[in-house]
Amino acid sequence: MDASLYLGLRWLPPAPADFSQRCRELAASPDISGAAIAALARHALGSGQLNRLAGVITAALDSGRALEPLVPLTLGLVCNATSDTLRAALIVTAARHGFALKCVGTGYNQVVQDALAPDSALNLARPDIVLLALDHRALPLQPAPGNEAASAQMIEAAFQHVDLVVRGISQHSGAACIVQTLARPPETLFGSLDYRTAGTWRTLCEGFNRRLADSLDGSRNLLLDVANIAETVGLATWHDPAMWNLAKLPFSDDALPLYADHVGRLLGAWRGKSRRCLILDLDNTVWGGVIGDDGLDNIRIAEGDAAGEAHRSVQAAALALRERGVVLAVSSKNNDEVAREPFRSHPEMLLREDHIAVFQANWQDKASNITAIAEHLSLGLESMAFLDDNPAERGLVREFTAQVCVPELGDDPAFYARTLFASGAFEATLYSEEDRARAADYQANAQRVALQQQAGDIQAYLHSLDMELTLKSFDAPGRARIAQLIGKSNQFNLTTRRYTEADVEAFEHAADCLALQVRLKDVFADNGMISVIVARAKDDSLEIDTWLMSCRVLGRKVEHAVLQKLCAHARSLGLKTIVGEYRPTARNRMVEQHYANFGFALRERDADGRTTWTLDAQDGPPDILPMRIVDLTLAARPVLDEA
């Protein structure tokens, strides 16, 4: 398998034979749904198919259709090339990743003008995010062989040019930006010596890319590594001089679907849609053979055996993902004891039982098992990716749990791991120490669920966790993680307002603002930061702007402790009421009754389903909670409240 894995998006199922007919039916449907559009977009589509489906989506949005459950998103597109075909590809790919995308274009090669003019169409559209699709031809870079000083000046000038555009967009539209690295031209001046010579395309592009990457922290503006995409498929394949000369397309037509998919997965990661759990089939996926038939000694995972090494590469990939924070689970049609035996006893196994957070080996259908795994981990199905060699099982999971990412696999297990990574299921925009520890956190959560099932009495179970909850004001060490949680949390998020790291810092210093970061420890693990709250004093009320929480700590009375704090803070300021707002989205329905459940009174409901709630500050939850509360917002030293 060559570059066709990537250029053909081979991790996606092929387009159905009646694709055009389905597009016509969608266009004619009076009740066109986002789910139906997304289902069609989740195929490997070529340029013509992308154009056709983009027309259906654009017409639906222009007619005022909401296209739920797709999330509305406006993307600004700034580029130095022809953008029509790119715009269509982005619209369809965004639907694949969960968005109903409106794309706002700019004039051809009007990059600086559109960015810096407050009244440009781009800035007036107030996009959520802007894609700077600029290649090396848009920047002040020209070969200067051997001239180190000129090379350094050009790299800095190119960076300042891009930075000027980013700052202009931020100032005039408030949008975040996606900024690209440069894919160098394949032509060389000196052959291999280009690598060592200042002022060649290779050193100029690499120098610019490093300067750009070092300037971005990921909490505000995002990096799209086009250089890596191009090198993966081959620079000569990526750059098509004929298409540039003919139509000013910055890359080959064959590469368009791949480029758009990388933008789509980056948008998904930015909005918290990347996967957090990898669920593994076992027979002929994690190892070669069928453990129930072949026995422990005859499954194939040994070094020196081509098939065995192919399956070991799947295990190595799973372990690498776990190391960066992805939680691992198993769904296998097997007897439980038989399925666990290789993990416990086979000397060539890289994966072991303690790497697996949830182990489902039974004879139920895998869609049901995956749903059970998601519930066990307190994660949504949209957080799951499933790897299985069996096309029938993949089809069943796609049919009944459409939110799960199911990479299509070919016949050769040597490419299973590569296909998994190529799918982009685990795209990230930020990476922190807490992200790295996430796999252990979810594994500990699975242990908590098991303990709860054994305990029976929920209060006894909560006390057995020996929890310690820490409340802190926003501070500099926590800013990046706070911004990450605000940007990614979707389910337990009352308003889903998005704030940058700069906004977080502003909350930190605002005199009228209660800005809390909440951390939780228990007998199993340190869960790290699990909740963020922003509330402001206004008139005689404390108004909750943002209240979000990690779903993995649901049911553990954390929200009760937070509301206690809000009420106590309001009373300390002489405020009479707590005001909360719920803004519905496709993904936060779980908290629709959050305020009602705490005794808030409904004050207002608008036509979009937004509700406003009030609570007397004297009516917070009872003081007795099954945890120690360390409140670092009240004094220089911890104040401990023992349950």
XYZ file of C-alpha atoms in Angstrom:
643
model
C 0.000 0.000 0.000
C 1.453 3.353 -1.071
C 0.254 6.947 -0.743
C -3.204 5.787 -1.835
C -3.956 5.004 1.826
C -3.813 8.740 2.496
C -4.909 10.264 -0.800
C -7.846 7.850 -1.017
C -8.844 8.304 2.654
C -8.820 4.515 2.866
C -9.712 4.500 6.572
C -13.192 5.590 5.475
C -15.627 3.224 3.731
C -15.954 3.827 -0.016
C -18.767 6.028 -1.265
C -22.015 4.133 -1.907
C -22.799 3.331 -5.528
C -25.942 5.467 -5.356
C -24.156 8.486 -3.870
C -25.543 10.936 -6.431
C -29.075 9.648 -5.935
C -28.766 10.040 -2.164
C -27.602 13.626 -2.630
C -30.653 14.349 -4.791
C -32.939 12.796 -2.189
C -31.353 14.860 0.580
C -31.708 18.054 -1.446
C -35.383 17.333 -2.104
C -36.217 16.347 1.469
C -38.359 18.896 3.351
C -36.936 17.682 6.670
C -33.284 17.180 5.739
C -31.268 16.176 8.828
C -27.690 16.758 9.831
C -27.427 13.092 10.792
C -28.214 11.995 7.227
C -25.694 14.480 5.829
C -23.011 13.316 8.260
C -23.676 9.671 7.391
C -23.027 10.418 3.720
C -20.007 12.611 4.494
C -18.345 9.774 6.451
C -17.284 8.067 3.208
C -14.127 8.478 1.167
C -15.269 11.108 -1.322
C -13.472 12.491 -4.359
C -13.518 16.091 -5.533
C -16.678 15.761 -7.620
C -18.585 14.074 -4.807
C -17.423 16.716 -2.351
C -18.742 19.452 -4.650
C -22.109 17.735 -5.010
C -22.691 17.186 -1.294
C -21.382 20.667 -0.456
C -24.102 22.106 -2.668
C -26.744 20.208 -0.691
C -25.348 21.410 2.663
C -24.966 25.028 1.552
C -28.492 25.170 0.140
C -29.904 23.740 3.369
C -28.041 26.255 5.523
C -28.956 29.159 3.241
C -32.639 28.202 3.610
C -32.368 28.402 7.380
C -32.190 24.666 8.209
C -30.492 23.941 11.556
C -29.078 20.545 10.474
C -28.905 19.177 14.012
C -27.041 17.383 15.485
C -24.324 19.099 13.440
C -22.887 22.056 15.358
C -23.039 25.430 13.552
C -19.580 26.825 12.781
C -18.421 29.720 10.611
C -14.985 29.369 9.041
C -13.133 32.232 7.400
C -10.947 31.175 4.493
C -7.934 33.327 3.659
C -5.674 32.042 0.920
C -3.397 33.022 -1.932
C -4.994 30.570 -4.331
C -8.324 29.671 -5.924
C -10.689 28.773 -3.101
C -13.932 27.493 -4.668
C -13.057 23.794 -4.727
C -11.344 24.069 -1.343
C -14.434 25.674 0.178
C -16.660 22.805 -0.994
C -14.272 20.179 0.374
C -14.116 21.938 3.741
C -17.909 22.134 4.067
C -18.396 18.399 3.519
C -15.427 17.358 5.621
C -16.677 19.538 8.466
C -19.958 17.579 8.384
C -17.912 14.381 8.659
C -16.435 15.787 11.863
C -19.704 17.068 13.317
C -20.132 20.637 12.027
C -22.617 22.502 9.882
C -20.042 24.768 8.276
C -20.564 28.140 6.693
C -17.440 29.203 4.837
C -16.669 32.906 4.392
C -14.170 33.517 1.615
C -12.008 36.495 0.686
C -10.867 38.053 -2.515
C -8.165 36.253 -4.504
C -4.774 36.966 -2.937
C -6.238 39.759 -0.740
C -4.787 38.326 2.446
C -3.466 41.402 4.252
C -6.243 43.686 3.040
C -8.997 41.380 4.291
C -7.274 40.776 7.621
C -6.540 44.407 8.476
C -9.695 46.122 7.228
C -12.340 46.188 10.008
C -15.101 46.369 7.393
C -13.864 43.528 5.169
C -16.368 40.765 4.418
C -14.209 38.404 6.459
C -14.181 40.497 9.626
C -17.809 41.594 9.354
C -18.873 37.937 9.190
C -17.436 37.379 12.703
C -16.211 33.832 11.953
C -15.515 31.411 14.788
C -12.131 30.560 13.313
C -10.118 31.538 10.222
C -8.007 29.207 8.088
C -4.884 30.874 6.728
C -4.328 28.613 3.739
C -1.056 30.206 2.668
C 1.748 28.384 0.901
C 5.339 29.450 0.200
C 4.240 31.594 -2.767
C 2.294 33.916 -0.436
C 5.304 34.836 1.699
C 8.454 36.914 1.136
C 10.693 33.885 0.615
C 13.097 33.417 -2.281
C 16.154 31.159 -2.547
C 19.416 32.846 -1.548
C 21.933 29.974 -1.678
C 24.591 30.193 1.021
C 23.468 33.574 2.346
C 22.710 32.920 6.018
C 21.957 36.541 6.901
C 19.497 36.995 4.050
C 17.926 33.629 4.855
C 17.361 34.565 8.509
C 15.888 37.927 7.495
C 13.486 36.317 5.037
C 12.322 33.744 7.588
C 11.639 36.468 10.137
C 9.905 38.667 7.541
C 7.697 35.754 6.476
C 6.769 35.043 10.080
C 5.997 38.715 10.766
C 3.805 38.788 7.652
C 1.724 35.869 8.955
C 1.705 37.270 12.484
C 0.383 40.595 11.163
C -2.489 38.773 9.451
C -3.281 36.736 12.594
C -3.266 39.828 14.827
C -5.442 41.745 12.379
C -8.039 38.987 12.289
C -8.004 38.663 16.070
C -8.412 42.413 16.542
C -11.157 42.996 14.000
C -13.201 39.774 14.134
C -12.207 38.129 17.415
C -11.661 34.826 15.626
C -9.013 32.240 16.338
C -6.754 31.233 13.427
C -5.465 28.012 11.909
C -1.963 28.706 10.603
C -0.154 26.341 8.247
C 3.391 25.143 8.012
C 4.918 25.302 4.536
C 5.301 22.304 2.269
C 8.611 22.927 0.528
C 8.842 22.504 -3.249
C 10.383 19.159 -4.266
C 12.975 20.784 -6.545
C 16.477 21.109 -5.114
C 19.351 23.398 -6.056
C 22.226 21.226 -4.817
C 20.615 17.821 -4.304
C 21.473 16.415 -0.894
C 23.541 19.500 -0.079
C 20.325 21.551 0.157
C 19.876 20.109 3.647
C 23.080 21.856 4.802
C 22.883 25.052 2.770
C 21.257 28.247 4.006
C 18.842 29.943 1.644
C 17.536 26.847 -0.149
C 13.809 26.097 -0.226
C 14.402 23.300 2.239
C 16.148 25.405 4.870
C 13.879 28.410 4.323
C 10.689 26.393 4.788
C 12.056 24.421 7.731
C 13.247 27.616 9.403
C 9.875 29.278 8.935
C 7.998 26.223 10.190
C 10.039 26.066 13.364
C 9.618 29.811 13.965
C 5.864 29.458 13.481
C 5.480 26.374 15.689
C 7.465 27.952 18.518
C 5.170 31.001 18.476
C 1.880 29.115 18.921
C 0.707 27.781 22.269
C -2.431 26.073 20.922
C -4.822 27.648 23.415
C -5.764 30.414 20.965
C -4.429 29.750 17.470
C -3.914 26.313 15.957
C -1.132 24.794 13.854
C -1.943 22.764 10.744
C 1.166 20.829 9.760
C 0.812 20.880 5.980
C 4.523 20.122 5.626
C 4.002 16.755 7.290
C 0.899 15.962 5.216
C 2.773 16.732 1.999
C 5.832 14.718 3.007
C 3.621 11.759 3.936
C 2.165 11.481 0.434
C 5.297 12.796 -1.302
C 6.222 16.359 -2.207
C 6.165 15.625 -5.930
C 2.623 14.281 -5.557
C 1.511 17.208 -3.402
C 2.827 19.987 -5.650
C 1.255 19.982 -9.115
C 2.822 22.779 -11.188
C 0.324 22.257 -13.987
C -2.640 22.857 -11.646
C -0.969 25.933 -10.178
C -0.324 27.396 -13.623
C -3.801 26.525 -14.863
C -6.050 27.232 -11.860
C -3.845 28.550 -9.046
C -4.494 25.455 -6.915
C -1.807 25.164 -4.188
C -1.732 21.365 -4.266
C -2.830 18.572 -6.554
C -6.515 17.803 -6.975
C -5.862 14.300 -5.615
C -4.645 15.824 -2.337
C -7.702 18.033 -1.809
C -9.803 15.495 0.188
C -6.826 14.708 2.438
C -6.093 18.372 3.133
C -9.738 19.062 3.931
C -9.928 16.076 6.257
C -6.939 17.341 8.223
C -8.656 20.705 8.626
C -11.855 18.950 9.712
C -10.157 16.788 12.319
C -8.329 19.851 13.665
C -11.644 21.702 14.024
C -13.023 18.654 15.806
C -10.133 18.537 18.248
C -10.484 22.287 18.843
C -14.121 21.765 19.785
C -13.460 18.690 21.948
C -14.501 16.070 19.395
C -11.300 14.028 19.214
C -11.432 10.476 20.534
C -10.370 9.570 24.059
C -10.789 5.798 24.051
C -9.500 3.084 21.707
C -11.555 -0.125 21.814
C -9.743 -3.181 20.475
C -11.022 -6.392 18.983
C -8.711 -9.301 19.833
C -8.753 -12.247 17.396
C -6.903 -11.361 14.176
C -6.508 -7.767 15.366
C -4.410 -7.688 18.542
C -3.010 -11.111 17.664
C -3.129 -13.399 14.652
C -5.474 -16.342 14.925
C -8.431 -17.202 17.128
C -7.510 -17.782 20.754
C -10.518 -20.026 21.415
C -9.619 -22.348 18.518
C -5.845 -22.065 18.176
C -4.910 -21.905 21.843
C -2.288 -19.828 23.605
C 0.712 -21.408 21.889
C -0.558 -20.944 18.349
C -1.725 -17.343 18.169
C 0.722 -15.189 16.183
C 2.406 -12.268 17.958
C 6.040 -13.339 17.978
C 8.971 -11.353 16.608
C 10.494 -12.938 13.529
C 7.069 -13.913 12.197
C 5.729 -11.416 9.645
C 2.092 -11.868 10.665
C 3.030 -11.857 14.345
C 4.981 -8.628 14.020
C 2.075 -7.018 12.170
C -0.217 -7.686 15.117
C 2.460 -6.637 17.604
C 2.534 -3.272 15.806
C -1.154 -2.859 16.707
C -0.282 -3.493 20.349
C 2.641 -1.069 20.174
C 0.368 1.578 18.647
C -2.194 1.064 21.409
C 0.482 1.407 24.088
C 1.852 4.570 22.484
C -1.634 6.083 22.471
C -2.138 5.073 26.094
C 1.146 6.762 26.981
C -0.200 10.044 25.595
C -3.478 9.641 27.519
C -5.848 7.559 25.381
C -7.749 5.001 27.461
C -7.784 1.407 26.157
C -10.683 -1.048 26.229
C -11.445 -4.473 24.752
C -14.575 -5.692 22.971
C -14.240 -9.304 21.858
C -16.624 -12.134 21.057
C -15.011 -14.675 23.353
C -15.250 -16.368 26.686
C -13.857 -13.942 29.233
C -11.236 -16.264 30.760
C -10.033 -17.436 27.346
C -9.735 -13.862 26.044
C -7.740 -12.729 29.072
C -5.253 -15.614 28.964
C -2.803 -14.084 26.424
C -2.737 -10.824 28.421
C -1.821 -12.795 31.524
C 0.413 -15.552 30.199
C 1.787 -15.043 26.682
C 5.444 -13.936 26.871
C 5.283 -12.019 23.550
C 2.275 -9.872 24.483
C 3.045 -6.167 24.799
C -0.404 -5.365 26.143
C -1.258 -6.591 29.625
C -4.466 -6.638 31.617
C -3.530 -3.600 33.640
C -3.342 -1.552 30.412
C -7.041 -2.185 29.736
C -9.592 -0.006 31.522
C -12.671 -2.027 30.528
C -12.520 -5.627 29.299
C -15.680 -6.822 27.520
C -15.351 -10.419 26.310
C -18.723 -12.063 25.785
C -21.096 -13.109 23.023
C -23.189 -9.959 22.800
C -23.105 -7.752 19.729
C -20.259 -5.266 19.720
C -22.439 -2.183 19.370
C -24.033 -3.051 22.726
C -20.652 -3.781 24.275
C -19.225 -0.475 23.060
C -22.220 1.364 24.506
C -21.581 -0.402 27.822
C -17.893 0.552 27.704
C -18.805 4.208 27.132
C -21.170 4.138 30.109
C -18.588 2.401 32.269
C -16.043 5.117 31.504
C -18.568 7.990 31.703
C -17.697 8.965 28.136
C -19.928 9.624 25.153
C -19.892 7.381 22.094
C -18.337 10.264 20.144
C -15.227 9.740 22.293
C -14.769 6.145 21.088
C -12.667 4.649 18.286
C -13.014 0.949 17.470
C -10.433 -1.230 15.684
C -11.644 -4.566 14.284
C -10.443 -6.677 11.364
C -13.952 -8.008 10.672
C -15.881 -5.904 8.113
C -19.229 -7.249 9.349
C -18.479 -6.088 12.899
C -17.298 -2.698 11.631
C -20.493 -2.306 9.635
C -22.681 -3.214 12.601
C -20.965 -0.714 14.878
C -21.259 2.044 12.246
C -24.939 1.220 11.781
C -25.996 1.234 15.420
C -23.433 3.553 17.040
C -22.760 6.063 14.275
C -20.849 8.429 16.582
C -18.043 5.872 17.043
C -14.992 6.244 14.793
C -14.472 2.909 12.997
C -11.432 2.942 10.687
C -11.804 0.756 7.629
C -9.034 -1.871 7.508
C -7.619 -3.661 4.497
C -6.603 -7.304 4.266
C -2.997 -6.874 5.385
C -2.559 -6.523 9.179
C 0.821 -4.872 8.576
C -1.157 -1.694 7.795
C -3.640 -1.815 10.672
C -1.613 0.467 12.940
C -0.763 2.860 10.125
C -4.411 3.104 9.122
C -5.432 3.812 12.721
C -2.998 6.727 12.926
C -3.899 7.939 9.415
C -7.554 8.227 10.452
C -6.731 11.163 12.728
C -9.092 9.894 15.427
C -6.819 11.164 18.185
C -5.961 14.608 16.790
C -4.920 17.088 19.499
C -4.484 20.853 19.692
C -2.931 20.947 23.169
C -1.033 18.451 25.261
C -0.424 18.677 28.977
C 0.702 16.468 31.830
C -2.948 16.001 32.757
C -3.677 14.777 29.229
C -0.901 12.216 29.548
C -2.389 10.931 32.788
C -5.914 10.643 31.376
C -5.709 6.918 30.597
C -4.856 6.130 34.196
C -7.651 8.456 35.343
C -10.294 6.658 33.306
C -8.930 3.301 34.359
C -9.266 4.409 37.962
C -12.811 5.549 37.167
C -13.629 2.069 35.917
C -12.350 0.708 39.225
C -14.623 3.141 41.036
C -17.611 1.859 39.072
C -16.706 -1.699 40.030
C -16.402 -0.654 43.676
C -19.781 1.084 43.513
C -21.399 -2.065 42.156
C -19.924 -4.019 45.045
C -20.809 -1.433 47.676
C -24.484 -1.134 46.786
C -25.048 1.786 49.189
C -24.151 4.920 47.219
C -23.298 6.977 50.304
C -21.049 4.236 51.646
C -19.407 4.017 48.258
C -18.746 7.771 48.079
C -17.241 7.787 51.573
C -15.045 4.821 50.639
C -13.456 6.908 47.869
C -11.825 9.174 50.487
C -12.228 12.185 48.206
C -10.495 15.536 48.574
C -11.876 18.470 46.574
C -9.704 21.570 46.123
C -11.156 24.951 45.146
C -8.690 27.518 43.809
C -8.976 30.831 42.058
C -7.666 31.022 38.497
C -3.887 31.407 38.451
C -1.010 31.472 35.973
C -0.042 27.770 36.320
C -3.607 26.699 35.598
C -4.401 29.012 32.672
C -3.570 26.650 29.814
C -5.542 23.755 31.317
C -8.487 26.038 32.174
C -8.592 27.332 28.583
C -8.356 23.752 27.301
C -11.314 22.609 29.420
C -13.371 25.633 28.370
C -12.585 24.949 24.721
C -13.303 21.222 24.788
C -16.010 20.514 27.375
C -19.350 19.890 25.708
C -21.580 17.577 27.751
C -21.552 18.950 31.312
C -21.307 22.562 30.168
C -24.244 24.823 30.944
C -23.475 27.588 28.432
C -20.618 26.271 26.213
C -19.116 29.738 25.988
C -15.551 29.510 24.656
C -12.737 31.584 26.110
C -9.056 31.867 25.259
C -6.112 31.809 27.629
C -6.059 35.614 27.456
C -9.713 35.676 28.515
C -8.897 33.337 31.385
C -6.188 35.719 32.560
C -8.664 38.603 32.397
C -11.132 36.674 34.582
C -8.297 36.008 37.002
C -7.814 39.736 37.616
C -11.439 40.945 37.362
C -12.554 42.364 40.716
C -16.223 41.427 40.202
C -15.477 37.862 39.114
C -15.381 34.563 40.980
C -13.201 32.341 38.769
C -12.692 28.838 40.170
C -10.638 25.852 39.139
C -11.664 22.655 40.917
C -9.470 19.604 41.472
C -10.329 16.189 42.872
C -8.293 13.393 44.445
C -9.508 10.050 45.712
C -8.192 6.709 46.864
C -7.559 5.597 43.287
C -5.981 8.628 41.603
C -5.480 12.354 41.379
C -8.096 13.388 38.818
C -6.511 16.800 38.302
C -8.649 19.750 37.249
C -12.213 18.542 36.760
C -14.352 21.696 36.844
C -14.233 25.378 35.916
C -16.640 28.059 37.103
C -16.865 31.735 36.166
C -19.445 33.919 37.953
C -19.876 37.693 38.153
C -21.564 39.976 40.664
C -24.281 42.058 39.038
C -26.797 44.180 40.945
C -27.951 41.954 43.822
C -27.084 38.633 42.132
C -24.164 36.353 41.411
C -24.575 35.403 37.740
C -22.997 32.154 36.559
C -21.316 32.731 33.195
C -19.612 29.340 32.861
C -20.051 26.067 34.742
C -18.475 22.973 33.278
C -17.317 19.677 34.696
C -15.664 16.478 33.567
C -18.236 13.735 33.080
C -15.948 11.181 34.677
C -16.756 12.594 38.146
C -20.527 12.681 37.756
C -22.496 11.397 40.706
C -19.809 12.197 43.251
C -21.386 15.374 44.716
C -18.806 17.706 43.167
C -21.530 19.938 41.754
C -23.072 20.149 45.238
C -19.790 21.426 46.653
C -19.479 23.957 43.830
C -22.975 25.314 44.461
C -22.172 25.560 48.172
C -19.192 27.720 47.257
C -21.237 29.923 44.931
C -23.872 30.514 47.612
C -21.259 31.243 50.272
C -19.479 33.696 47.970
C -22.744 35.477 47.147
C -23.611 35.797 50.822
C -20.143 37.166 51.617
C -20.774 39.979 49.099
C -24.270 40.671 50.379
C -25.860 39.332 47.191
C -29.321 37.827 47.445
C -29.595 35.367 44.564
C -27.671 33.014 42.320
C -28.589 33.289 38.630
C -27.811 30.441 36.255
C -28.281 30.119 32.499
C -28.678 27.021 30.347
C -27.935 27.355 26.624
C -28.925 24.124 24.828
C -26.669 22.438 22.280
C -26.755 19.064 20.587
C -24.368 17.674 23.196
C -25.258 19.209 26.566
C -28.795 17.896 27.023
C -27.611 15.952 30.069
C -27.557 19.213 32.083
C -30.874 20.588 30.815
C -32.436 20.048 34.259
C -29.288 20.827 36.235
C -30.598 23.991 37.868
C -34.094 22.573 38.366
C -32.598 19.590 40.200
C -30.948 21.986 42.664
C -34.187 23.825 43.374
C -33.613 26.852 41.149
C -36.792 28.573 39.948
C -37.305 29.077 36.223
C -37.254 32.805 35.461
C -37.225 32.924 31.675
C -37.278 30.665 28.589
C -36.704 32.016 25.076
C -37.662 30.666 21.663
C -34.280 28.926 21.242
C -34.735 26.941 24.464
C -32.364 29.062 26.536
C -33.455 29.188 30.151
C -32.557 31.414 33.094
C -32.865 30.204 36.680
C -32.655 31.802 40.136
C -31.915 30.512 43.621
C -31.938 32.299 46.956
C -28.317 32.447 48.149
C -29.492 31.124 51.512
C -30.785 27.894 49.912
C -27.611 26.054 48.900
C -27.064 22.290 49.340
C -26.566 20.908 52.875
C -23.117 21.213 54.415
C -22.502 17.480 54.884
C -20.692 16.095 51.828
C -18.762 12.816 51.441
C -15.415 14.573 50.911
C -12.844 16.898 52.397
C -13.025 20.388 50.903
C -9.800 22.359 50.637
C -10.779 25.950 49.895
C -7.696 27.922 48.842
C -9.788 30.911 47.818
C -10.564 31.880 51.414
C -7.181 31.977 53.124
C -3.479 31.591 52.552
C -3.612 28.169 54.150
C -6.100 25.343 53.406
C -9.412 25.226 55.230
C -10.451 21.602 55.677
C -14.096 20.591 56.058
C -14.290 16.955 57.096
C -17.482 15.124 56.230
